[in-house]
Tab-separated table of C-alpha atoms in Angstrom:
chain	number	residue	atom	x	y	z
A	198	MET	CA	-11.673	-86.321	-168.151
A	199	ALA	CA	-9.844	-88.358	-165.302
A	200	ILE	CA	-9.015	-92.039	-165.917
A	201	LYS	CA	-11.871	-94.445	-163.959
A	202	ARG	CA	-11.053	-98.052	-164.936
A	203	LEU	CA	-7.471	-98.667	-165.892
A	204	PHE	CA	-6.315	-101.468	-167.865
A	205	ILE	CA	-2.639	-102.423	-167.522
A	206	ALA	CA	-0.940	-104.086	-170.205
A	207	ASN	CA	2.103	-105.538	-168.639
A	208	ARG	CA	3.635	-108.149	-166.124
A	209	GLY	CA	5.918	-108.184	-163.640
A	210	GLU	CA	7.278	-105.599	-160.692
A	211	ILE	CA	6.043	-102.608	-163.190
A	212	ALA	CA	2.356	-104.105	-163.563
A	213	LEU	CA	2.033	-104.463	-159.794
A	214	ARG	CA	3.840	-100.557	-159.628
A	215	ILE	CA	0.867	-99.531	-161.782
A	216	VAL	CA	-1.330	-101.372	-159.767
A	217	ARG	CA	-0.211	-99.837	-156.578
A	218	ALA	CA	-0.434	-96.042	-158.203
A	219	ALA	CA	-3.932	-96.574	-159.560
A	220	GLN	CA	-5.212	-97.740	-156.364
A	221	ALA	CA	-3.742	-94.829	-154.854
A	222	LEU	CA	-5.616	-92.377	-156.740
A	223	ASN	CA	-8.716	-94.737	-156.552
A	224	ILE	CA	-8.719	-95.985	-159.843
A	225	GLU	CA	-10.173	-99.228	-160.554
A	226	THR	CA	-7.313	-102.030	-162.202
A	227	VAL	CA	-7.956	-104.646	-164.862
A	228	LEU	CA	-4.913	-106.370	-165.522
A	229	ALA	CA	-4.001	-108.270	-169.104
A	230	VAL	CA	-2.166	-111.731	-167.905
A	231	SER	CA	-0.747	-114.516	-169.582
A	232	ASP	CA	-1.339	-118.019	-168.723
A	233	PRO	CA	1.391	-118.708	-166.531
A	234	ASP	CA	1.019	-115.121	-165.026
A	235	ARG	CA	-2.731	-116.450	-163.581
A	236	ASP	CA	-1.365	-116.171	-159.936
A	237	SER	CA	0.921	-113.072	-160.271
A	238	ALA	CA	1.265	-110.918	-157.217
A	239	ALA	CA	-0.145	-107.822	-159.369
A	240	ALA	CA	-2.908	-110.099	-160.465
A	241	ARG	CA	-3.804	-110.859	-157.000
A	242	LEU	CA	-3.954	-107.032	-156.045
A	243	ALA	CA	-6.016	-105.983	-159.050
A	244	ASP	CA	-9.381	-105.537	-159.050
A	245	ARG	CA	-9.938	-108.141	-161.759
A	246	LYS	CA	-7.835	-109.791	-164.392
A	247	ILE	CA	-8.382	-111.214	-167.636
A	248	VAL	CA	-6.308	-113.883	-169.589
A	249	ILE	CA	-5.235	-112.693	-172.907
A	250	GLY	CA	-3.410	-115.328	-174.129
A	251	PRO	CA	-0.707	-118.506	-173.488
A	252	ALA	CA	2.518	-118.022	-172.566
A	253	SER	CA	3.793	-116.491	-176.050
A	254	ALA	CA	4.189	-112.829	-175.646
A	255	ALA	CA	3.567	-113.122	-179.253
A	256	LYS	CA	-0.027	-113.851	-178.663
A	257	SER	CA	-0.560	-112.224	-175.198
A	258	TYR	CA	1.721	-109.169	-173.866
A	259	LEU	CA	2.961	-108.373	-177.797
A	260	ALA	CA	-1.049	-108.834	-179.343
A	261	PRO	CA	-1.884	-105.071	-179.530
A	262	ARG	CA	-5.623	-105.666	-181.060
A	263	LEU	CA	-6.081	-108.238	-178.318
A	264	ILE	CA	-5.234	-106.101	-175.707
A	265	VAL	CA	-7.315	-102.887	-176.720
A	266	HIS	CA	-10.243	-105.590	-177.332
A	267	ALA	CA	-9.787	-106.734	-173.554
A	268	ALA	CA	-9.777	-102.833	-171.911
A	269	LYS	CA	-12.828	-102.189	-174.066
A	270	GLU	CA	-14.343	-105.149	-173.512
A	271	SER	CA	-13.547	-104.627	-169.541
A	272	GLY	CA	-14.897	-101.237	-169.671
A	273	CYS	CA	-11.332	-99.589	-169.020
A	274	ASP	CA	-11.275	-96.010	-169.934
A	275	GLY	CA	-7.460	-95.705	-169.648
A	276	LEU	CA	-4.443	-98.174	-170.498
A	277	HIS	CA	-0.894	-98.190	-169.326
A	278	PRO	CA	1.758	-99.937	-171.348
A	279	GLY	CA	4.178	-100.005	-168.125
A	280	TYR	CA	8.027	-100.621	-170.235
A	281	GLY	CA	8.911	-103.006	-172.676
A	282	PHE	CA	6.931	-105.125	-174.898
A	283	LEU	CA	4.067	-102.570	-176.970
A	284	SER	CA	5.289	-99.411	-174.695
A	285	GLU	CA	6.566	-97.672	-177.420
A	286	ARG	CA	4.866	-99.198	-180.494
A	287	ALA	CA	2.730	-96.588	-181.954
A	288	ILE	CA	-0.088	-98.989	-183.075
A	289	LEU	CA	-0.857	-99.583	-179.438
A	290	PRO	CA	-1.737	-95.272	-178.923
A	291	THR	CA	-3.659	-95.565	-182.083
A	292	LEU	CA	-5.848	-98.391	-181.459
A	293	CYS	CA	-6.412	-96.702	-178.291
A	294	GLN	CA	-7.536	-93.735	-179.518
A	295	ALA	CA	-9.913	-95.446	-182.273
A	296	HIS	CA	-11.767	-97.429	-178.984
A	297	GLY	CA	-12.045	-94.111	-176.640
A	298	ILE	CA	-9.157	-95.260	-174.354
A	299	ALA	CA	-6.750	-93.162	-172.614
A	300	PHE	CA	-3.250	-94.294	-173.263
A	301	VAL	CA	-0.473	-93.592	-170.455
A	302	GLY	CA	2.202	-92.187	-173.063
A	303	PRO	CA	2.918	-90.204	-175.856
A	304	GLU	CA	0.895	-89.693	-179.060
A	305	PRO	CA	1.511	-92.063	-181.670
A	306	ASP	CA	3.344	-89.694	-184.118
A	307	VAL	CA	5.627	-88.762	-181.597
A	308	ILE	CA	6.331	-92.217	-180.557
A	309	ASP	CA	7.094	-92.625	-184.283
A	310	ALA	CA	9.257	-90.078	-184.701
A	311	LEU	CA	11.345	-90.455	-181.530
A	312	GLY	CA	11.634	-94.057	-182.270
A	313	ASP	CA	13.237	-93.382	-185.574
A	314	LYS	CA	17.020	-92.213	-183.728
A	315	LEU	CA	17.784	-90.539	-187.437
A	316	ARG	CA	14.507	-88.814	-187.129
A	317	ALA	CA	15.176	-88.085	-183.086
A	318	ARG	CA	18.553	-86.937	-184.280
A	319	ALA	CA	17.409	-84.450	-186.518
A	320	MET	CA	14.882	-83.299	-184.164
A	321	ALA	CA	17.217	-83.167	-181.404
A	322	GLY	CA	19.475	-80.979	-183.587
A	323	ALA	CA	16.395	-78.441	-184.744
A	324	ALA	CA	16.156	-78.237	-180.984
A	325	GLY	CA	19.078	-77.024	-180.188
A	326	VAL	CA	20.623	-80.185	-178.492
A	327	PRO	CA	24.215	-81.010	-178.880
A	328	LEU	CA	24.477	-83.988	-181.102
A	329	VAL	CA	27.531	-86.837	-181.389
A	330	PRO	CA	29.524	-86.100	-183.971
A	331	GLY	CA	28.183	-88.570	-187.026
A	332	SER	CA	26.002	-89.057	-190.036
A	333	ASP	CA	22.973	-89.267	-191.656
A	334	CYS	CA	21.881	-92.825	-193.307
A	335	VAL	CA	24.963	-95.225	-193.965
A	336	ALA	CA	23.114	-96.974	-196.671
A	337	SER	CA	26.479	-99.416	-198.127
A	338	ALA	CA	29.966	-100.720	-196.643
A	339	ALA	CA	31.383	-97.805	-198.899
A	340	ASP	CA	29.348	-95.451	-196.886
A	341	ALA	CA	30.343	-96.946	-194.080
A	342	ARG	CA	34.238	-96.756	-194.972
A	343	ARG	CA	33.874	-93.172	-196.256
A	344	GLU	CA	31.473	-91.893	-192.986
A	345	GLY	CA	34.091	-93.387	-190.463
A	346	ASP	CA	37.311	-91.954	-192.324
A	347	ARG	CA	35.218	-88.294	-192.185
A	348	ILE	CA	34.247	-88.923	-188.806
A	349	GLY	CA	37.357	-90.262	-187.021
A	350	TYR	CA	37.875	-93.720	-185.658
A	351	PRO	CA	36.975	-95.755	-183.380
A	352	VAL	CA	33.004	-95.514	-184.324
A	353	LEU	CA	29.823	-96.770	-183.661
A	354	LEU	CA	27.181	-98.355	-186.468
A	355	LYS	CA	23.842	-97.989	-184.947
A	356	ALA	CA	20.502	-99.330	-186.497
A	357	SER	CA	17.949	-96.507	-186.525
A	358	ALA	CA	14.838	-98.671	-185.255
A	359	GLY	CA	17.212	-100.052	-182.452
A	360	GLY	CA	17.506	-100.041	-178.975
A	361	GLY	CA	19.062	-102.629	-176.059
A	362	GLY	CA	22.546	-102.804	-178.408
A	363	ARG	CA	20.919	-104.864	-181.174
A	364	GLY	CA	22.424	-103.472	-184.539
A	365	MET	CA	25.102	-101.798	-182.570
A	366	VAL	CA	28.965	-102.531	-183.891
A	367	ILE	CA	32.311	-101.021	-182.989
A	368	ALA	CA	34.398	-100.032	-185.723
A	369	ASN	CA	38.141	-99.184	-185.265
A	370	ASN	CA	39.550	-98.871	-188.532
A	371	ALA	CA	37.899	-98.811	-192.103
A	372	ASP	CA	38.076	-102.525	-192.420
A	373	GLU	CA	36.123	-102.967	-189.392
A	374	ALA	CA	33.690	-100.285	-190.733
A	375	GLU	CA	32.718	-102.292	-193.851
A	376	ALA	CA	32.480	-105.687	-191.929
A	377	GLY	CA	30.537	-103.841	-189.155
A	378	PHE	CA	27.954	-102.356	-191.808
A	379	HIS	CA	27.257	-105.850	-192.834
A	380	ARG	CA	26.911	-107.338	-189.091
A	381	ALA	CA	24.777	-104.440	-187.539
A	382	SER	CA	22.447	-104.602	-190.812
A	383	ALA	CA	21.884	-107.795	-190.321
A	384	GLU	CA	21.372	-108.109	-186.655
A	385	ALA	CA	18.850	-105.086	-187.592
A	386	VAL	CA	16.817	-106.402	-189.654
A	387	ALA	CA	16.301	-109.787	-187.374
A	388	ALA	CA	15.405	-108.113	-184.240
A	389	PHE	CA	13.543	-104.999	-185.971
A	390	GLY	CA	12.964	-105.656	-189.184
A	391	ASP	CA	14.723	-102.306	-190.762
A	392	GLY	CA	18.312	-102.383	-191.689
A	393	THR	CA	18.563	-98.385	-192.052
A	394	LEU	CA	22.285	-97.669	-190.240
A	395	PHE	CA	23.724	-94.601	-189.403
A	396	MET	CA	27.062	-93.632	-187.495
A	397	GLU	CA	28.395	-92.186	-184.531
A	398	ARG	CA	31.950	-91.006	-182.793
A	399	PHE	CA	32.364	-94.238	-180.357
A	400	VAL	CA	33.519	-92.459	-177.119
A	401	PRO	CA	35.714	-95.411	-175.100
A	402	GLU	CA	35.331	-94.235	-171.752
A	403	ALA	CA	31.550	-92.194	-171.815
A	404	ARG	CA	29.144	-91.983	-168.995
A	405	HIS	CA	25.307	-92.816	-170.140
A	406	VAL	CA	23.366	-89.985	-168.666
A	407	GLU	CA	19.386	-89.643	-169.168
A	408	VAL	CA	17.218	-86.780	-168.066
A	409	GLN	CA	13.837	-87.929	-166.244
A	410	LEU	CA	10.795	-85.481	-168.012
A	411	MET	CA	7.096	-85.571	-167.627
A	412	GLY	CA	4.930	-82.937	-170.208
A	413	ASP	CA	1.441	-82.124	-170.459
A	414	GLY	CA	1.081	-82.462	-174.286
A	415	LYS	CA	0.787	-78.865	-174.613
A	416	GLY	CA	4.701	-77.484	-174.800
A	417	ASN	CA	4.782	-77.559	-170.687
A	418	VAL	CA	7.800	-79.877	-169.431
A	419	LEU	CA	9.024	-80.649	-166.203
A	420	HIS	CA	12.419	-82.530	-165.695
A	421	PHE	CA	13.156	-84.535	-162.468
A	422	GLY	CA	16.749	-84.287	-162.327
A	423	GLU	CA	19.226	-86.777	-164.149
A	424	ARG	CA	20.446	-90.425	-163.631
A	425	ASP	CA	23.920	-92.071	-164.364
A	426	CYS	CA	23.278	-95.277	-165.735
A	427	SER	CA	27.033	-95.973	-166.314
A	428	VAL	CA	27.425	-99.588	-165.295
A	429	GLN	CA	26.136	-101.940	-167.976
A	430	ARG	CA	26.803	-105.131	-169.883
A	431	ARG	CA	26.177	-105.286	-173.279
A	432	TYR	CA	24.333	-101.685	-173.399
A	433	GLN	CA	22.083	-103.437	-170.684
A	434	LYS	CA	22.020	-101.102	-167.251
A	435	LEU	CA	22.910	-103.073	-164.263
A	436	VAL	CA	22.797	-100.145	-162.012
A	437	GLU	CA	21.675	-97.053	-161.874
A	438	GLU	CA	22.487	-93.667	-159.843
A	439	ALA	CA	20.808	-90.199	-159.506
A	440	PRO	CA	22.514	-87.655	-159.594
A	441	CYS	CA	25.460	-87.982	-162.002
A	442	ALA	CA	27.822	-87.335	-159.160
A	443	ALA	CA	30.416	-86.852	-161.923
A	444	MET	CA	29.100	-83.845	-163.835
A	445	PRO	CA	29.434	-80.599	-162.880
A	446	ASP	CA	26.892	-78.012	-161.685
A	447	HIS	CA	26.784	-75.908	-165.363
A	448	LEU	CA	26.975	-78.872	-167.028
A	449	ARG	CA	24.230	-80.394	-165.275
A	450	LYS	CA	22.059	-77.407	-165.931
A	451	GLN	CA	22.414	-77.240	-169.709
A	452	LEU	CA	21.605	-81.091	-169.857
A	453	HIS	CA	18.088	-80.533	-168.422
A	454	GLU	CA	17.720	-77.493	-170.351
A	455	SER	CA	18.459	-79.371	-173.553
A	456	ALA	CA	16.289	-82.551	-173.123
A	457	VAL	CA	13.300	-80.058	-171.926
A	458	ALA	CA	13.646	-78.073	-175.027
A	459	LEU	CA	13.626	-81.150	-177.109
A	460	ALA	CA	10.289	-82.524	-175.067
A	461	ALA	CA	8.829	-79.044	-175.471
A	462	SER	CA	9.771	-78.739	-179.452
A	463	VAL	CA	7.353	-81.862	-180.053
A	464	ASN	CA	4.733	-81.054	-177.449
A	465	TYR	CA	5.811	-84.306	-175.352
A	466	ARG	CA	3.100	-85.822	-173.392
A	467	ASN	CA	3.531	-87.903	-170.568
A	468	ALA	CA	6.868	-89.626	-168.932
A	469	GLY	CA	9.717	-89.797	-171.056
A	470	THR	CA	13.357	-90.090	-170.932
A	471	CYS	CA	16.071	-88.490	-172.967
A	472	GLU	CA	19.545	-90.031	-173.389
A	473	PHE	CA	22.651	-88.433	-173.393
A	474	LEU	CA	26.379	-90.010	-173.714
A	475	PHE	CA	28.648	-87.768	-171.303
A	476	ASP	CA	32.653	-87.400	-172.749
A	477	VAL	CA	33.853	-86.795	-169.305
A	478	LYS	CA	37.389	-86.035	-171.026
A	479	ARG	CA	36.067	-83.510	-173.103
A	480	GLN	CA	33.376	-82.125	-170.461
A	481	GLU	CA	30.699	-82.412	-173.369
A	482	PHE	CA	27.202	-84.246	-174.116
A	483	TYR	CA	25.475	-85.371	-176.719
A	484	PHE	CA	22.115	-86.568	-177.866
A	485	ILE	CA	21.504	-90.323	-177.976
A	486	GLU	CA	17.662	-91.080	-177.817
A	487	VAL	CA	14.352	-90.738	-176.419
A	488	ASN	CA	12.530	-93.350	-174.482
A	489	ALA	CA	8.866	-92.503	-174.882
A	490	ARG	CA	7.704	-94.321	-171.936
A	491	ILE	CA	8.603	-94.862	-167.838
A	492	GLN	CA	11.742	-96.683	-167.507
A	493	VAL	CA	12.875	-99.353	-165.666
A	494	GLU	CA	15.175	-97.119	-163.552
A	495	HIS	CA	12.582	-94.238	-162.864
A	496	PRO	CA	12.401	-94.856	-159.059
A	497	VAL	CA	15.934	-93.399	-158.346
A	498	SER	CA	13.983	-90.140	-159.676
A	499	GLU	CA	11.495	-90.439	-157.270
A	500	MET	CA	13.509	-91.126	-154.435
A	501	ILE	CA	15.698	-88.017	-154.855
A	502	SER	CA	12.257	-86.206	-155.797
A	503	GLY	CA	9.771	-87.633	-153.427
A	504	PHE	CA	7.640	-87.638	-156.132
A	505	ASP	CA	5.647	-90.582	-157.528
A	506	LEU	CA	5.989	-90.345	-161.103
A	507	VAL	CA	3.743	-93.322	-162.275
A	508	GLN	CA	0.417	-91.439	-160.599
A	509	GLU	CA	1.663	-88.190	-162.466
A	510	GLN	CA	1.671	-90.008	-165.463
A	511	ILE	CA	-1.764	-91.499	-165.001
A	512	ARG	CA	-3.058	-87.839	-164.196
A	513	VAL	CA	-1.777	-86.550	-167.310
A	514	ALA	CA	-3.284	-89.100	-169.447
A	515	GLY	CA	-6.409	-88.073	-168.051
A	516	GLY	CA	-6.081	-84.864	-168.829
A	517	ALA	CA	-4.691	-82.794	-166.058
A	518	ASP	CA	-2.333	-80.410	-165.912
A	519	LEU	CA	0.985	-81.001	-164.626
A	520	SER	CA	0.697	-80.918	-160.595
A	521	VAL	CA	3.788	-79.154	-159.854
A	522	THR	CA	5.946	-76.574	-161.454
A	523	GLN	CA	9.699	-76.767	-162.029
A	524	ASP	CA	10.204	-74.539	-159.482
A	525	GLN	CA	8.462	-76.948	-156.775
A	526	VAL	CA	10.713	-80.020	-157.932
A	527	LYS	CA	13.229	-80.255	-155.426
A	528	LEU	CA	15.919	-82.584	-155.488
A	529	SER	CA	18.072	-83.995	-152.520
A	530	GLY	CA	20.702	-86.288	-151.774
A	531	HIS	CA	21.759	-89.386	-153.898
A	532	ALA	CA	20.156	-92.849	-155.217
A	533	ILE	CA	21.313	-95.775	-156.377
A	534	GLU	CA	19.346	-98.710	-157.965
A	535	CYS	CA	20.383	-102.515	-158.833
A	536	ARG	CA	18.495	-104.853	-161.348
A	537	ILE	CA	18.584	-108.076	-159.722
A	538	ASN	CA	18.300	-110.749	-162.122
A	539	ALA	CA	17.726	-114.179	-162.163
A	540	GLU	CA	20.795	-115.147	-163.985
A	541	ASP	CA	23.308	-117.354	-163.672
A	542	VAL	CA	26.819	-115.174	-163.587
A	543	THR	CA	29.298	-117.896	-164.163
A	544	ARG	CA	27.640	-119.178	-167.268
A	545	ASP	CA	27.774	-116.119	-169.334
A	546	PHE	CA	24.484	-114.642	-167.547
A	547	LEU	CA	22.159	-117.226	-168.608
A	548	PRO	CA	18.606	-116.872	-167.289
A	549	SER	CA	17.953	-118.836	-164.587
A	550	PRO	CA	13.937	-119.648	-164.098
A	551	GLY	CA	12.714	-121.393	-161.501
A	552	ARG	CA	11.279	-121.460	-157.848
A	553	ILE	CA	12.288	-119.122	-154.697
A	554	THR	CA	12.521	-121.242	-152.355
A	555	ARG	CA	14.054	-118.282	-150.028
A	556	TRP	CA	13.397	-114.496	-149.905
A	557	GLN	CA	14.366	-112.458	-147.377
A	558	PRO	CA	14.477	-109.142	-148.606
A	559	PRO	CA	16.500	-106.041	-147.246
A	560	GLU	CA	14.765	-103.744	-144.521
A	561	GLY	CA	15.211	-100.230	-143.263
A	562	ASP	CA	15.706	-96.696	-143.661
A	563	GLY	CA	16.462	-95.449	-147.156
A	564	ILE	CA	15.493	-98.845	-148.737
A	565	ARG	CA	12.879	-99.504	-151.067
A	566	LEU	CA	12.448	-102.783	-153.088
A	567	ASP	CA	10.031	-103.022	-156.139
A	568	SER	CA	9.740	-106.604	-156.783
A	569	HIS	CA	6.829	-109.089	-157.867
A	570	MET	CA	8.317	-111.849	-156.079
A	571	ALA	CA	7.965	-113.774	-153.282
A	572	GLN	CA	8.919	-116.942	-151.070
A	573	GLY	CA	7.751	-120.039	-153.178
A	574	ALA	CA	6.851	-117.663	-155.873
A	575	MET	CA	7.807	-119.144	-159.754
A	576	ILE	CA	9.903	-117.395	-162.454
A	577	PRO	CA	8.473	-118.303	-165.868
A	578	PRO	CA	11.366	-119.028	-168.321
A	579	PHE	CA	9.340	-117.234	-171.039
A	580	TYR	CA	9.866	-113.509	-170.096
A	581	ASP	CA	12.722	-111.190	-168.760
A	582	SER	CA	14.739	-112.559	-166.197
A	583	MET	CA	14.289	-109.415	-163.853
A	584	VAL	CA	13.170	-110.679	-160.090
A	585	GLY	CA	13.517	-106.940	-158.743
A	586	LYS	CA	15.071	-103.336	-158.127
A	587	LEU	CA	16.886	-102.538	-154.918
A	588	ILE	CA	16.778	-98.742	-154.559
A	589	VAL	CA	18.513	-97.003	-151.519
A	590	HIS	CA	18.640	-93.287	-150.848
A	591	GLY	CA	21.398	-91.312	-148.797
A	592	SER	CA	22.383	-87.967	-147.891
A	593	ASP	CA	25.062	-88.006	-150.617
A	594	ARG	CA	27.070	-90.958	-152.454
A	595	ALA	CA	29.040	-92.139	-149.896
A	596	ASP	CA	25.974	-92.550	-147.704
A	597	ALA	CA	24.056	-94.601	-150.633
A	598	ILE	CA	26.778	-96.663	-151.650
A	599	LYS	CA	27.270	-97.691	-147.794
A	600	ARG	CA	23.284	-97.939	-147.336
A	601	LEU	CA	23.173	-100.078	-150.701
A	602	SER	CA	26.325	-102.340	-149.272
A	603	ALA	CA	24.498	-103.250	-146.192
A	604	ALA	CA	21.337	-104.178	-148.050
A	605	LEU	CA	22.888	-106.181	-150.376
A	606	ASP	CA	24.457	-108.180	-147.817
A	607	GLU	CA	20.995	-108.605	-145.988
A	608	PHE	CA	19.241	-109.899	-149.615
A	609	VAL	CA	18.848	-113.600	-149.295
A	610	VAL	CA	17.399	-115.095	-152.163
A	611	GLU	CA	17.655	-118.932	-152.778
A	612	GLY	CA	16.675	-121.319	-155.454
A	613	VAL	CA	17.793	-119.984	-158.305
A	614	PRO	CA	21.028	-117.954	-159.234
A	615	THR	CA	20.961	-114.428	-158.983
A	616	THR	CA	23.358	-111.503	-159.932
A	617	ILE	CA	23.119	-110.158	-156.026
A	618	ASP	CA	26.924	-110.940	-155.301
A	619	LEU	CA	28.078	-109.695	-158.958
A	620	HIS	CA	25.912	-106.308	-157.537
A	621	ARG	CA	27.970	-106.883	-154.353
A	622	GLU	CA	30.936	-106.866	-155.968
A	623	ILE	CA	30.482	-103.786	-157.844
A	624	VAL	CA	29.299	-101.550	-154.833
A	625	ALA	CA	32.720	-102.579	-152.760
A	626	HIS	CA	35.336	-102.062	-156.159
A	627	PRO	CA	37.065	-99.087	-155.410
A	628	ASP	CA	36.442	-97.841	-158.830
A	629	PHE	CA	32.796	-97.774	-158.046
A	630	ILE	CA	33.434	-96.139	-154.626
A	631	GLU	CA	35.537	-93.447	-156.146
A	632	ASN	CA	33.582	-93.129	-159.102
A	633	ARG	CA	35.748	-94.049	-161.796
A	634	ILE	CA	33.471	-96.067	-163.769
A	635	HIS	CA	32.417	-95.494	-167.458
A	636	THR	CA	30.085	-97.838	-169.899
A	637	ARG	CA	32.443	-100.565	-171.004
A	638	TRP	CA	33.865	-100.790	-167.272
A	639	LEU	CA	32.095	-103.818	-166.159
A	640	GLU	CA	33.403	-105.635	-169.293
A	641	GLN	CA	36.884	-104.362	-169.126
A	642	VAL	CA	37.608	-104.498	-165.603
A	643	LEU	CA	35.153	-105.839	-163.457
A	644	LEU	CA	34.274	-108.974	-165.199
A	645	PRO	CA	37.988	-109.664	-166.217
A	646	GLU	CA	39.327	-109.545	-162.873
A	647	ARG	CA	36.307	-112.030	-161.847
A	648	ALA	CA	37.043	-114.514	-164.497
A	649	LYS	CA	40.991	-114.092	-163.332
A	650	ARG	CA	40.099	-115.127	-159.748
A	651	ALA	CA	37.782	-118.098	-160.386
A	652	ALA	CA	40.339	-119.132	-163.187
């Protein structure tokens, strides 16, 4: 049955985005808020808000039983987890099922299976998806040395339960593989409570390319094109584009088919993203992982498709069939997103909470800003530092870059340091303009150039 009242278990810009999508579908919204978020933009727009705990995420946004209890007591028949927090924890949809609440996301067993990178890798291989040359579980430092020698250096040690760059170590030789095993395992235990590692070939100048998917849970899966998320720092994305302008059309078609095949093989339901490593020199792509949720960068896929992915999430969770066929998904133009964070780039990207004293966002054709901020808004020190996502759409990549450059020049934020100036430098750099970027470009090229100028 269609969802009538939706509980939103998140905060910030994604909470506001979900409120707006639900209200466009004439669905009531109830927003979970921690104490510092009582007066947030999403809290003001939602039909109702419920304070679920103090500032500590562990006692509010990361407390699944508390969240589901609040959803049930407020009469909600659906729950949207957004991204981050509990969005990829199987316990949340499990509790929702037990209380008769529709979870806006995949089934718990699918989340569990895809959240374990080794299991996901095996599932991808079974579905015929190309894999990065690598290993199964690496159980010891001796295993790491042996597997590194077999795969060929450089290699990347990765946490099976990990994400966001934690539990990931590059090794350029056997000695580094042994030392890296101990470091990566310790990081994985500290971050995820699970030190299981595996190993993959490391591609020094790769592109990070991902396919936006939507499934109905019955084996039917659509794609909404791919995104290039190669501008990263410490495995955290700063700029995302759609489509990947570096990928030839025949590989693009294979990429889409591979992502859809994997999702269909597990009867994937709701929104998800299949991530790949694109080796430009070899002209090969390899499966990395599946993110079983809506992602931060979903707006660029919406801009090139004209499709509201969050509304579709809510409809599918309520039992509806997919509202379009693949033939009806028409992709056009080029979109670019910049993640604007309240961080001091001159102090190693130190998060900078505080009050925004001036907020002057850009406006114009092809410009979209997803943000929960305004002049006078307070950025609390307890959560992620992102204050908004600036997205532009152009007729092609050159047009999109031109619009983005102008929009960044117009964007004024005062009161806290932000990454806007850094984004201006990225967009103006010849390597970015000429599409010569890769996943280590920011750290190897632009940031050293920036430091040299400042010295």
